[in-house]
């Protein structure tokens, strides 16, 4: 099992819509709108690194309104 926190920057005015779309993706366990340098934090759990990568690159990054992502893989 691979776990990661995805730190997401969204376009202005699109945070709630992006959050709702991310919540609907497979392997996404939770999404929170936050303050600070990022707009959202998503917790993703997947069977392997390839599936995690696919969730981020094909799932999250393709959502209209997502400007940037930063992935922090849980190591311990």
XYZ file of C-alpha atoms in Angstrom:
76
model
C 0.000 0.000 0.000
C 1.316 3.448 -0.956
C -0.003 6.553 0.777
C 0.609 10.154 -0.273
C -0.581 13.649 0.471
C -1.173 15.675 -2.676
C -0.778 19.423 -2.146
C -2.834 21.215 -4.782
C -2.944 24.770 -6.104
C -6.150 25.707 -7.885
C -7.207 28.602 -10.080
C -8.902 31.502 -8.347
C -12.587 30.827 -7.785
C -12.369 27.106 -8.613
C -11.378 25.606 -5.263
C -14.775 24.128 -4.350
C -15.352 22.662 -7.819
C -11.868 21.139 -7.876
C -12.434 19.685 -4.400
C -15.687 18.020 -5.484
C -14.090 16.493 -8.579
C -11.094 15.168 -6.635
C -13.399 13.598 -4.018
C -14.954 11.511 -6.788
C -11.679 9.954 -7.918
C -10.803 6.364 -7.109
C -8.047 5.993 -4.463
C -8.749 9.452 -2.969
C -9.555 8.966 0.714
C -10.101 12.612 1.690
C -9.800 16.162 0.389
C -9.563 19.294 2.506
C -9.572 22.957 1.525
C -6.753 24.648 3.460
C -5.051 27.994 3.932
C -1.403 28.693 3.180
C 0.673 28.171 0.044
C -1.664 25.415 -1.244
C -5.433 25.455 -1.665
C -6.246 21.782 -1.099
C -4.695 18.680 0.437
C -5.796 15.233 -0.729
C -4.931 11.912 0.874
C -4.458 9.178 -1.731
C -4.002 5.466 -0.996
C -3.191 2.996 -3.756
C -1.896 -0.522 -4.238
C 1.402 0.592 -5.819
C 3.403 3.592 -6.988
C 2.217 3.230 -10.581
C -1.439 3.502 -9.540
C -0.643 6.479 -7.314
C 1.137 8.199 -10.197
C -1.840 7.544 -12.470
C -4.241 9.026 -9.908
C -2.189 12.221 -9.739
C -1.182 12.641 -13.394
C -4.301 11.379 -15.171
C -6.836 12.107 -12.428
C -6.002 15.178 -10.367
C -3.778 17.128 -12.779
C -6.322 16.827 -15.620
C -9.115 18.509 -13.618
C -10.040 21.944 -14.935
C -8.882 24.471 -12.358
C -5.878 22.517 -11.057
C -2.812 24.705 -11.551
C -0.121 22.647 -9.808
C 0.415 19.647 -7.543
C 3.134 18.598 -5.138
C 3.171 14.969 -3.990
C 4.451 13.955 -0.553
C 4.706 10.154 -0.321
C 4.338 8.798 3.201
C 7.476 6.878 4.218
C 6.709 6.072 7.832
